[in-house]
CSV table of C-alpha atoms in Angstrom, one decimal:
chain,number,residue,atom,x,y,z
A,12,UNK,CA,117.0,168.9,119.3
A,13,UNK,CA,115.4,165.7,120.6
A,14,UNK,CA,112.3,166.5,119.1
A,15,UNK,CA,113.8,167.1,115.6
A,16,UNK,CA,115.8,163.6,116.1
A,17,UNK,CA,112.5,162.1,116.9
A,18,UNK,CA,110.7,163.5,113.7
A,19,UNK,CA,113.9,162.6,111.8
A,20,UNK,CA,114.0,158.9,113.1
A,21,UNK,CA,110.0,158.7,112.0
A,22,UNK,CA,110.6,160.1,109.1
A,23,UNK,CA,113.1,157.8,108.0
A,24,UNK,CA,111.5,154.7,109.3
A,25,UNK,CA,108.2,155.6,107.2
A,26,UNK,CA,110.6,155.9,104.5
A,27,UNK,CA,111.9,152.5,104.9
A,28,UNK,CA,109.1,151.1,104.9
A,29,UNK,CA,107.5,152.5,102.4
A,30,UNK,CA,110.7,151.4,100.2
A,31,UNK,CA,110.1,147.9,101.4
A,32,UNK,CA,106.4,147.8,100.7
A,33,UNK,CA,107.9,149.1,96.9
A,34,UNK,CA,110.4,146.7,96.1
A,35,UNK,CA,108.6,143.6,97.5
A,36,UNK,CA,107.0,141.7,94.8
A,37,UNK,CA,102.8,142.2,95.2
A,38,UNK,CA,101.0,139.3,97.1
A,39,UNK,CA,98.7,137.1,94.8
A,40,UNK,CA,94.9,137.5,96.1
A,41,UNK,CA,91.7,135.7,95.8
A,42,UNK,CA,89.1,137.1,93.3
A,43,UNK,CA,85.5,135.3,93.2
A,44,UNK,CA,83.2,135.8,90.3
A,45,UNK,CA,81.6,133.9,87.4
A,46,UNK,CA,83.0,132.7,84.1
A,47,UNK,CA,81.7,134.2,81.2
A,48,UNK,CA,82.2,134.9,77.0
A,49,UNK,CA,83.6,138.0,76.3
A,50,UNK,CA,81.3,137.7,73.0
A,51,UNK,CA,78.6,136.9,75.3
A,52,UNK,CA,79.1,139.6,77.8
A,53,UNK,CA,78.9,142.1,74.8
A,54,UNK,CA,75.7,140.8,73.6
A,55,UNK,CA,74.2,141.0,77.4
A,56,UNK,CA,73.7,137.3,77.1
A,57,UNK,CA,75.6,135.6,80.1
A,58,UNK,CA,74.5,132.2,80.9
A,59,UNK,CA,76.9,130.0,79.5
A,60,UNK,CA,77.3,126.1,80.2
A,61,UNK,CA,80.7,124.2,80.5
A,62,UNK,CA,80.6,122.8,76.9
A,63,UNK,CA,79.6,126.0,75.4
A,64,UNK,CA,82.5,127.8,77.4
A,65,UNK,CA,85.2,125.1,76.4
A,66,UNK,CA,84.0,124.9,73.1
A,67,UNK,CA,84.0,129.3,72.7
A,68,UNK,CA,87.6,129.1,74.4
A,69,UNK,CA,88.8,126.0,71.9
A,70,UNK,CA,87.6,128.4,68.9
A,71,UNK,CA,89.5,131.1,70.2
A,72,UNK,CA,86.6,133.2,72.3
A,73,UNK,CA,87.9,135.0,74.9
A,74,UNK,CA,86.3,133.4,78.3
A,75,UNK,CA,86.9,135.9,81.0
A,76,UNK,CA,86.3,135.8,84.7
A,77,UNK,CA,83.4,138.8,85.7
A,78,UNK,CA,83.4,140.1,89.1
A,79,UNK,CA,80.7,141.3,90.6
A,80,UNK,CA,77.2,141.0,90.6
A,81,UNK,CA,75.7,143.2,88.6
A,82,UNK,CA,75.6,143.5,85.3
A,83,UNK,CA,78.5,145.7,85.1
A,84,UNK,CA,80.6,143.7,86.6
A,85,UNK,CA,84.5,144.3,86.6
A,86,UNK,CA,86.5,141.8,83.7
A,87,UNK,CA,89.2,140.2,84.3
A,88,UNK,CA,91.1,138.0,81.6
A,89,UNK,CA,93.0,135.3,83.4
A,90,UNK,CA,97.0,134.4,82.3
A,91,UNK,CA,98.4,131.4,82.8
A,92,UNK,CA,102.1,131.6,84.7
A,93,UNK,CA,103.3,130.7,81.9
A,94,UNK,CA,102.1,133.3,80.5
A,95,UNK,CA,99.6,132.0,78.0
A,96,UNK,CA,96.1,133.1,78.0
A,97,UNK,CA,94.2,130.8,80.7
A,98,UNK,CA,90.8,131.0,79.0
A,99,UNK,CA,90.5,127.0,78.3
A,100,UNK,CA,91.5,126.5,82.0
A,101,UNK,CA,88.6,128.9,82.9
A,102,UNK,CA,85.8,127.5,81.0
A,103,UNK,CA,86.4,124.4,82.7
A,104,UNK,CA,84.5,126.1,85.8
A,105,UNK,CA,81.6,127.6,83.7
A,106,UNK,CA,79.2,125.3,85.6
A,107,UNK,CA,80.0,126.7,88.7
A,108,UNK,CA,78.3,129.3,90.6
A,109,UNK,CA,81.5,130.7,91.8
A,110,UNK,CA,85.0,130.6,90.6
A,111,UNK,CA,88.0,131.8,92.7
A,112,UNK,CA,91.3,132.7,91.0
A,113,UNK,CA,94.1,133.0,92.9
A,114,UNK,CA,96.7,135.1,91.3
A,115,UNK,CA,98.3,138.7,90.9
A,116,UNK,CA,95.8,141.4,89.2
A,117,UNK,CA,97.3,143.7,87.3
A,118,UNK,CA,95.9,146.4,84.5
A,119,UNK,CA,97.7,147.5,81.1
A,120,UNK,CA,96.5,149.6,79.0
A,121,UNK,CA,93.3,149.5,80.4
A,122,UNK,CA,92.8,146.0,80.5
A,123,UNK,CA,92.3,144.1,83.8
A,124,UNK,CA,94.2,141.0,83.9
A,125,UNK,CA,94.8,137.8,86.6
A,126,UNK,CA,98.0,136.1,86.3
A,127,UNK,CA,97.2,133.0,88.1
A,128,UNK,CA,98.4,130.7,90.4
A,129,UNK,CA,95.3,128.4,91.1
A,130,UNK,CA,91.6,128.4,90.1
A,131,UNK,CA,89.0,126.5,91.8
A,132,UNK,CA,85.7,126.1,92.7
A,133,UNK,CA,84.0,128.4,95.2
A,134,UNK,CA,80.4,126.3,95.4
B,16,UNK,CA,76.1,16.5,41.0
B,17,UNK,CA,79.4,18.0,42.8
B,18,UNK,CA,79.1,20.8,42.0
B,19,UNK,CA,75.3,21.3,43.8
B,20,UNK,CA,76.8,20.1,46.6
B,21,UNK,CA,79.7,22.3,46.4
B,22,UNK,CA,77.3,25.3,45.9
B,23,UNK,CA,75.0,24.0,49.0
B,24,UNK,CA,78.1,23.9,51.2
B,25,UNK,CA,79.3,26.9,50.3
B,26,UNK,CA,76.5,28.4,51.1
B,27,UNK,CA,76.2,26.9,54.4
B,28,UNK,CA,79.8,27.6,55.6
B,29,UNK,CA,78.6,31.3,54.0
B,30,UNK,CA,75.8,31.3,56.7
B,31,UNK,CA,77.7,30.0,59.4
B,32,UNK,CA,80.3,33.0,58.8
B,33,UNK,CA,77.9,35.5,58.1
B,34,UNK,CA,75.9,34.5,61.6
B,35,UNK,CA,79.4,34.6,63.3
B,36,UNK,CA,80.9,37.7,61.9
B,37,UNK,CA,77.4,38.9,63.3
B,38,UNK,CA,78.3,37.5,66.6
B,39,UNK,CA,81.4,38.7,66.5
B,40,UNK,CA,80.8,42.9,66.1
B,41,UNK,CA,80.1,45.1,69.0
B,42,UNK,CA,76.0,45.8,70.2
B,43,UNK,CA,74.8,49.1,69.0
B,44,UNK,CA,74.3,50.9,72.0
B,45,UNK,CA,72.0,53.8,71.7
B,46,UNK,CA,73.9,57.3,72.5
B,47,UNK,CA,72.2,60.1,74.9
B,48,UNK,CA,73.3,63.7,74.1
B,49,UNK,CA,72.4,65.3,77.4
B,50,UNK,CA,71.6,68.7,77.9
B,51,UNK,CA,74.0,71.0,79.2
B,52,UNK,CA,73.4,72.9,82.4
B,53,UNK,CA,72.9,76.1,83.1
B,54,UNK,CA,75.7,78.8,84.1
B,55,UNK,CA,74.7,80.1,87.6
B,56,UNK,CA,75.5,83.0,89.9
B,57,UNK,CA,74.7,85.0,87.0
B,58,UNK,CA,76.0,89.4,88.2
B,59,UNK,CA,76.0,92.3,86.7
B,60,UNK,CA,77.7,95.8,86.9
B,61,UNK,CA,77.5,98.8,84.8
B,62,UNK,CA,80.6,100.1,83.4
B,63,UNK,CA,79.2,103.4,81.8
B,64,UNK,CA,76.4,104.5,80.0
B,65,UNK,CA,76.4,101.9,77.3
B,66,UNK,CA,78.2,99.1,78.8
B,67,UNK,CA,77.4,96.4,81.6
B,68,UNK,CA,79.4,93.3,82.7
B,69,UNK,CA,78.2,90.1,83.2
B,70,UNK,CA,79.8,88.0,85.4
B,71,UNK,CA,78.6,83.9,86.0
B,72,UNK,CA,79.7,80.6,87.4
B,73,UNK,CA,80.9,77.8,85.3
B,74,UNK,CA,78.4,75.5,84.1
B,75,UNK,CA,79.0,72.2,85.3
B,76,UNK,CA,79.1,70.5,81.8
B,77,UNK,CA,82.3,72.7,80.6
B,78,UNK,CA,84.1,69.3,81.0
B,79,UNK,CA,81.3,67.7,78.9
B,80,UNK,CA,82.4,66.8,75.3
B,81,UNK,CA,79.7,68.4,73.3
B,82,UNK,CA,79.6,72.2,75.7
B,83,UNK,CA,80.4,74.5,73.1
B,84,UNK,CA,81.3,77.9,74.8
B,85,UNK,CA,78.4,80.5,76.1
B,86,UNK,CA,75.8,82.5,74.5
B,87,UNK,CA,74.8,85.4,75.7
B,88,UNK,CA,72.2,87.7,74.7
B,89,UNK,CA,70.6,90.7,75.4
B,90,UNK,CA,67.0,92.1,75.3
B,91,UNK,CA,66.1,88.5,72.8
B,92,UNK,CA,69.4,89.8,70.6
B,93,UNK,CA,72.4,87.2,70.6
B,94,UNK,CA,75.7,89.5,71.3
B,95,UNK,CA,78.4,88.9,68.8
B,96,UNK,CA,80.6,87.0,71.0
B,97,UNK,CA,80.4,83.8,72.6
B,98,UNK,CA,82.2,82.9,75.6
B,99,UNK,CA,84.6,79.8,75.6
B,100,UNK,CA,85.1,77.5,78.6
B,101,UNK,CA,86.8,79.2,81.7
B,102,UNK,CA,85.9,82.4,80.1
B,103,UNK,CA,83.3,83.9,82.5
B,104,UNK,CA,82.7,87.4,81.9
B,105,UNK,CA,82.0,89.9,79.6
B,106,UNK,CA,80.9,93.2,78.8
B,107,UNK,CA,78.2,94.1,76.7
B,108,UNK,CA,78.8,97.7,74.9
B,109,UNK,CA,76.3,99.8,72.8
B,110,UNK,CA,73.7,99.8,74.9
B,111,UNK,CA,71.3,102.5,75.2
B,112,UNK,CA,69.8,103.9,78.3
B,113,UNK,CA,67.7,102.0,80.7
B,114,UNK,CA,67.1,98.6,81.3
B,115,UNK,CA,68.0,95.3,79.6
B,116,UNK,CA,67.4,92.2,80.3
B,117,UNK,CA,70.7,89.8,79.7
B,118,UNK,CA,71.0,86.0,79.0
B,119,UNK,CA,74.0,83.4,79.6
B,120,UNK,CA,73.4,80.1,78.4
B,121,UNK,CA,75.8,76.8,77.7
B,122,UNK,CA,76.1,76.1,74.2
B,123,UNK,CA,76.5,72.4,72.7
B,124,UNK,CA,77.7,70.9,70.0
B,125,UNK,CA,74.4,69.4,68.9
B,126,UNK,CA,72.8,72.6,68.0
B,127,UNK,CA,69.5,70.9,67.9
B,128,UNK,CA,69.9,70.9,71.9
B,129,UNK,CA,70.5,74.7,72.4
B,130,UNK,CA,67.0,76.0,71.3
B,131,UNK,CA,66.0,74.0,74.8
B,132,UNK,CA,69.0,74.7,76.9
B,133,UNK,CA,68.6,75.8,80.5
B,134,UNK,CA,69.7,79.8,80.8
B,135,UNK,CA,70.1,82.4,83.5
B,136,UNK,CA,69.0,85.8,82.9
B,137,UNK,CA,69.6,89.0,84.6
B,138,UNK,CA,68.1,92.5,84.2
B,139,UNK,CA,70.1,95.8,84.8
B,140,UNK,CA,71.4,99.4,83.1
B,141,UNK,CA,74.1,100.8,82.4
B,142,UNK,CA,75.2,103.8,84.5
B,143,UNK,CA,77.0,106.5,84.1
B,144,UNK,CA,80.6,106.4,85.2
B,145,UNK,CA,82.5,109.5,86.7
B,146,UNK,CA,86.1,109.7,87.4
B,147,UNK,CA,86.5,113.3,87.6
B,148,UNK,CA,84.5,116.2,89.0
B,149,UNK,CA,83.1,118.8,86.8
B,150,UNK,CA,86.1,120.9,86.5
B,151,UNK,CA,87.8,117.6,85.0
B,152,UNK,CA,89.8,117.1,88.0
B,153,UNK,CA,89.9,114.0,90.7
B,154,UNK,CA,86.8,113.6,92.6
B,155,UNK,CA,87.8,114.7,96.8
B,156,UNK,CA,86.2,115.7,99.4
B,157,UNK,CA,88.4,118.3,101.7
B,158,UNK,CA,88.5,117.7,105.6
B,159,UNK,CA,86.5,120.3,107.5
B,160,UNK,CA,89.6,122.9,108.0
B,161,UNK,CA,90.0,123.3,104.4
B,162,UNK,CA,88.5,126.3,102.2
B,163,UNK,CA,87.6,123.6,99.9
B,164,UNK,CA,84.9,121.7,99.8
B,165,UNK,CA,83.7,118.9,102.0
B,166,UNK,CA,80.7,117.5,100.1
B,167,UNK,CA,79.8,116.0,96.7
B,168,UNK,CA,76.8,116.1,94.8
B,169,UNK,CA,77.1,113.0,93.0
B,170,UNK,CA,75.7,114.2,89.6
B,171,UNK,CA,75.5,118.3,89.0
B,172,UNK,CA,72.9,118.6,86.3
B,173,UNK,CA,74.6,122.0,85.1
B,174,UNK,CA,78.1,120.2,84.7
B,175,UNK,CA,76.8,116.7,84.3
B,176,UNK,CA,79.0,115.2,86.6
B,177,UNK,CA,79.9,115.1,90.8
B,178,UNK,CA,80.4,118.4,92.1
B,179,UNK,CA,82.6,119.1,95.1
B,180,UNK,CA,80.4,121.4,97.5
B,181,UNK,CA,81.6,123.5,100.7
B,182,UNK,CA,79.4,123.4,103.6
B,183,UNK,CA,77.5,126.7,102.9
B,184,UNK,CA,76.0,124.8,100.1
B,185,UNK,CA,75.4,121.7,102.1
B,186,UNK,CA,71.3,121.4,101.0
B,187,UNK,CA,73.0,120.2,97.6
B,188,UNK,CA,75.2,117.0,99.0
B,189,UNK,CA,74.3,114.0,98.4
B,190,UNK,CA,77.2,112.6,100.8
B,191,UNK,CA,80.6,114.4,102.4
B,192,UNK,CA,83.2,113.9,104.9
B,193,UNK,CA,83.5,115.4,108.9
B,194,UNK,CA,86.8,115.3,110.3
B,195,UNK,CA,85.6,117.8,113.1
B,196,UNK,CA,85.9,116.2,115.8
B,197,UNK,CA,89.7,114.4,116.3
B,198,UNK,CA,90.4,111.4,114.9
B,199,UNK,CA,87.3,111.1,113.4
B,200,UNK,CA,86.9,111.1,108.9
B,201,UNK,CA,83.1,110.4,108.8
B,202,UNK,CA,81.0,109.7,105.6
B,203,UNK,CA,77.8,110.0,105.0
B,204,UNK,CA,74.6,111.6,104.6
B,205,UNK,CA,74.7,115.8,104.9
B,206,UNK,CA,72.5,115.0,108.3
B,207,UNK,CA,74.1,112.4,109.6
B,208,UNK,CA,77.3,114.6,110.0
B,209,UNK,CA,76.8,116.9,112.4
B,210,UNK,CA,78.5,120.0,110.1
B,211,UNK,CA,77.1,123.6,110.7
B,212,UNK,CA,75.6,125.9,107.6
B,213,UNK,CA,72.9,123.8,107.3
B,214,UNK,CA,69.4,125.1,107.2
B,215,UNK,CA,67.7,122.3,107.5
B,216,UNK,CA,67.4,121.1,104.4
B,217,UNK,CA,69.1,118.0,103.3
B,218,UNK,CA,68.9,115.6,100.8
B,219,UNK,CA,67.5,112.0,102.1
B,220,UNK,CA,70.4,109.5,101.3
B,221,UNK,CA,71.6,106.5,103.1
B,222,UNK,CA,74.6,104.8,102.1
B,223,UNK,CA,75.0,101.5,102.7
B,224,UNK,CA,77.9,99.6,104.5
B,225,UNK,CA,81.6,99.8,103.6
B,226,UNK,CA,82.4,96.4,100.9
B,227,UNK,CA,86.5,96.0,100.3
B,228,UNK,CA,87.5,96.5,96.8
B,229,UNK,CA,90.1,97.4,95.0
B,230,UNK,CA,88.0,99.3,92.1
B,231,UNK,CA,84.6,99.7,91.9
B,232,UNK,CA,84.7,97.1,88.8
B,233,UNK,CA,84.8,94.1,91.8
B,234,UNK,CA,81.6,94.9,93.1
B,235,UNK,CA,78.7,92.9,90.9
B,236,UNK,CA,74.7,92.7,91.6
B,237,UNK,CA,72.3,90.0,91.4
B,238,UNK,CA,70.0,91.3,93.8
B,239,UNK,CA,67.9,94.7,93.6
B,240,UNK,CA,69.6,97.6,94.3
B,241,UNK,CA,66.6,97.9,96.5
B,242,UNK,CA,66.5,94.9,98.1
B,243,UNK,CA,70.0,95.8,100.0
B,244,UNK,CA,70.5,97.1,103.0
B,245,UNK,CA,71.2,100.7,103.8
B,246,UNK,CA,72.0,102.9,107.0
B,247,UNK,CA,69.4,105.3,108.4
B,248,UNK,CA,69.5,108.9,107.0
B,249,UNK,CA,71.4,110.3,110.1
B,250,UNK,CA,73.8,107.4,110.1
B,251,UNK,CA,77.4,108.0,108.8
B,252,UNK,CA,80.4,105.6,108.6
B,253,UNK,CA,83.8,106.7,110.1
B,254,UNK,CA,86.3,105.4,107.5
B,255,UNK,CA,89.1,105.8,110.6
B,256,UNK,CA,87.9,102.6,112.1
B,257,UNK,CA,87.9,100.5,108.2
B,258,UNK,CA,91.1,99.0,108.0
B,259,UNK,CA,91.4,96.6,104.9
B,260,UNK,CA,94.3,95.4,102.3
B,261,UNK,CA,92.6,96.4,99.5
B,262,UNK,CA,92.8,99.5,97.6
B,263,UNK,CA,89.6,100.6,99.2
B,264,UNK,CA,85.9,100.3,99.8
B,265,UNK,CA,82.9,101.0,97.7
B,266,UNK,CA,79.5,101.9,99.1
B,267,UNK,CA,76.3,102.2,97.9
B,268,UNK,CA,73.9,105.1,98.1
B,269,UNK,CA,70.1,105.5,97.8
B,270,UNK,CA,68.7,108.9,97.3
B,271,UNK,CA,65.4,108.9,97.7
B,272,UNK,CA,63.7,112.1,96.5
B,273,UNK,CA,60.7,113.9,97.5
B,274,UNK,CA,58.3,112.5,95.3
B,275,UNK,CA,59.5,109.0,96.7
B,276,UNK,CA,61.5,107.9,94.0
B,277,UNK,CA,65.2,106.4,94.2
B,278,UNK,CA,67.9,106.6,92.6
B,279,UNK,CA,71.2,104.4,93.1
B,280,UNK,CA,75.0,105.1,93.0
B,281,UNK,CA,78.3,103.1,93.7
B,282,UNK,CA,81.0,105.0,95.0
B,283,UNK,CA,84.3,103.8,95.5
B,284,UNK,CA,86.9,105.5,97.8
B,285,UNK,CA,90.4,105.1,97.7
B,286,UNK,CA,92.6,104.4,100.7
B,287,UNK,CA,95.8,106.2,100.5
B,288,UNK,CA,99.1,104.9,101.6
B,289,UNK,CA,99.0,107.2,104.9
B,290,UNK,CA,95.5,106.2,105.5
B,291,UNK,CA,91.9,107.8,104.0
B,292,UNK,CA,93.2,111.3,104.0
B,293,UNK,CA,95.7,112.4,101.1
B,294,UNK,CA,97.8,115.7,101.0
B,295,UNK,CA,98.8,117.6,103.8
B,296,UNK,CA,98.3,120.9,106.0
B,297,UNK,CA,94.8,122.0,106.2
B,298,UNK,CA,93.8,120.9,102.7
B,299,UNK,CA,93.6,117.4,103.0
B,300,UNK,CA,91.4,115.6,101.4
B,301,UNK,CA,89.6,111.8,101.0
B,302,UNK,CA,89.6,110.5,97.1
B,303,UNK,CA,87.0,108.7,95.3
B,304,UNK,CA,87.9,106.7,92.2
B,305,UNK,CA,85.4,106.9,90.9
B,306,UNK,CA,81.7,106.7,91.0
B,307,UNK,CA,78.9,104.8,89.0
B,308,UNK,CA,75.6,107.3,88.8
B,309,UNK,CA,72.4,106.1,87.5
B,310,UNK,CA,70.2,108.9,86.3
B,311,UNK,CA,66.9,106.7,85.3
B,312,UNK,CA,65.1,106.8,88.4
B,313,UNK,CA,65.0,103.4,90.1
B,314,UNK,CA,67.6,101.6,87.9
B,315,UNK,CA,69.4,99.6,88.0
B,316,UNK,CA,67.6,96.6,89.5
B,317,UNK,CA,68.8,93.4,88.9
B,318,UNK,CA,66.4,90.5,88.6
B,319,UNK,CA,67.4,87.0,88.5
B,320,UNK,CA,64.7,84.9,86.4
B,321,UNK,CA,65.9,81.2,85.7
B,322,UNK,CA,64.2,79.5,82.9
């Protein structure tokens, strides 16, 4: 009888926790990687400097954040909070060797996605 | 008969007045339109790429009748303005890069005295001028607990402007801040501050020491950038020991790169109402307003050359 009261206890405990870990809202994390042109990306031509990124993401040009160092590297497009698309804030950090974004990934659809909450230089 | 003697009166008391209305008029006193001296002290700062300010002294004969305002010039051009009495700056704009050589002189009145007139002439560039780091934000430099970074390259060639470095890239600096050790917010040199990461390799930059300001507009040349004096490579200065009423202090630095050429900077660092460190918890950070860069190797050098 103790034993089952034992199992029972751990059982629900897991449980609560598990509903807790569920209904809590999912911590924002740091992702480090370059800034790059979606257009660019497809083409296999990377390099990009600040004015050509703000000038892509001022015409409309997706500018993405890549992470990873390969060539395949994983895509992320960043969202503002507000929820408008943060690729003019991104290409602001084109000339650096790393950019961090802090923010919330999530995926839709198959499409990785930050929402941010800060983006900053990891040089 | 009468009337001869009449006439030879006449003309006789017509002599007499004649001779005494001669007598009676002021000597003609030959005037001397002296030449007007020279403005002095004659300074110079760049204000971006295609601008420098002048700055001079009075010249003594702004009280004199005939000074008509100053001329100034550049490179043998006359600049379309002229400077009137008390005025004593200005900026030239629409330069292009590198050196000119600038000219102040007092005008007169009696423009056949100008072509003469004694001048002061200074050489010196424009510079570049950077308010905001490369990803168009303010220009810091994060105390040593931060996850930001501590260092600044004063001119990143990829985003052609400062760029705020952590220590792992510490070979790139050209100055940063310590606040390891308690109490202490040094700047300086990479290796003059002590801060681990490094491999060895550090730029060779001295700054020189701290001069009260409350922009880095205040601070004018008429010496060589050269000429001034700097601290050694491994010498930092701990702003925690500057105390001033002004908005802050500017300092110069000399990099001096491999091949032996220099290049100059003015960088001017503002102190916060709480002290030299802004913001709060582990991120806090030391501002600089703003920083004048020149990228022409060896400029700018002010010469002085009176005529």
């Amino acid at each position: 009888m103790k034993k089952l009261s034992i199992i029972f206890c751990a059982i629900a405990l897991v449980f609560c926790c598990t509903m807790s870990d569920a209904n809590a809202a999912p911590k924002a994390k740091k992702y480090t990687g370059t800034v790059v042109a979606l257009t660019d990306y497809i083409k296999g031509t990377e390099t990009l400097t600040k004015a050509e990124a703000v000038e892509k993401a001022e015409k409309g040009i997706p500018v993405v954040l890549k992470v990873g160092t390969t060539k395949a590297g994983k895509l992320y497009f960043v969202i503002n909070e507000d929820g408008s698309f943060g690729g003019k804030n991104l290409a602001k950090y084109a000339a650096n060797k790393k950019v961090i974004v802090e923010g919330i990934k999530k995926i839709k659809n198959g499409v990785n996605y930050i929402i941010a909450t800060k983006i900053s230089s990891g040089d | 008969m009468k009337i001869s003697k009449l006439l030879t009166m006449g003309l006789m008391v017509g002599s007499l007045g004649f001779i005494g209305c001669t007598d009676d008029e002021d000597p003609v006193t030959p005037t001397t339109v002296e030449s007007l001296n020279a403005p002095t002290n004659l300074k110079a700062n760049s204000k971006d790429d295609k601008s420098v300010t002048l700055s001079w002294t009075a010249s003594a004969s702004e009280t004199n009748a005939n000074f008509n305002g100053y001329e100034i010039r550049y490179d043998g051009l006359p600049y379309d303005y002229t400077a009137t009495a008390g005025n004593t700056t200005v900026t030239v704009s629409g330069l292009s890069d590198g050196q000119h050589v600038f000219t102040v002189k007092a005008l007169s009145k009696d423009t056949t005295l100008n072509k003469n007139s004694a001048e002061i002439t200074i050489a010196w560039a424009p510079a570049w001028r950077f308010t905001k780091n490369i990803n168009d934000e303010d220009i810091v430099m994060y105390e040593y607990t931060s996850t930001y970074g501590s260092g600044l390259n004063l001119f990143d060639e990829a985003g052609e402007a400062p760029k705020c470095l952590k220590v792992a890239s510490i070979e790139e600096w050209t100055v940063g801040i310590s606040t390891k050790n308690d109490g202490e917010i040094l700047f300086g040199p990479a290796a003059a501050l002590g801060l681990n990461g490094s491999d060895g390799t550090t730029k060779y930059v001295q700054i020189s020491s701290p001069l009260e300001a409350n922009s880095i507009d205040d601070i004018f040349d008429s010496e060589a950038l050269s000429a001034r004096t700097y601290l050694a490579n491994n010498v930092a200065v701990d702003l925690a020991n500057i105390t001033t009423s002004k908005a802050g202090v500017v300092f110069y630095v000399k990099e001096t790169l491999t091949d032996g050429s220099t290049r100059y900077a003015k960088l001017f660092i503002y102190k916060g109402t709480n002290g030299w460190l802004n913001g709060s918890g582990t991120d806090e950070y030391v501002k600089v307003g703003a920083i004048s860069y020149q990228k022409n190797l060896g400029l700018p050098y002010a010469k002085v050359a009176a005529k």
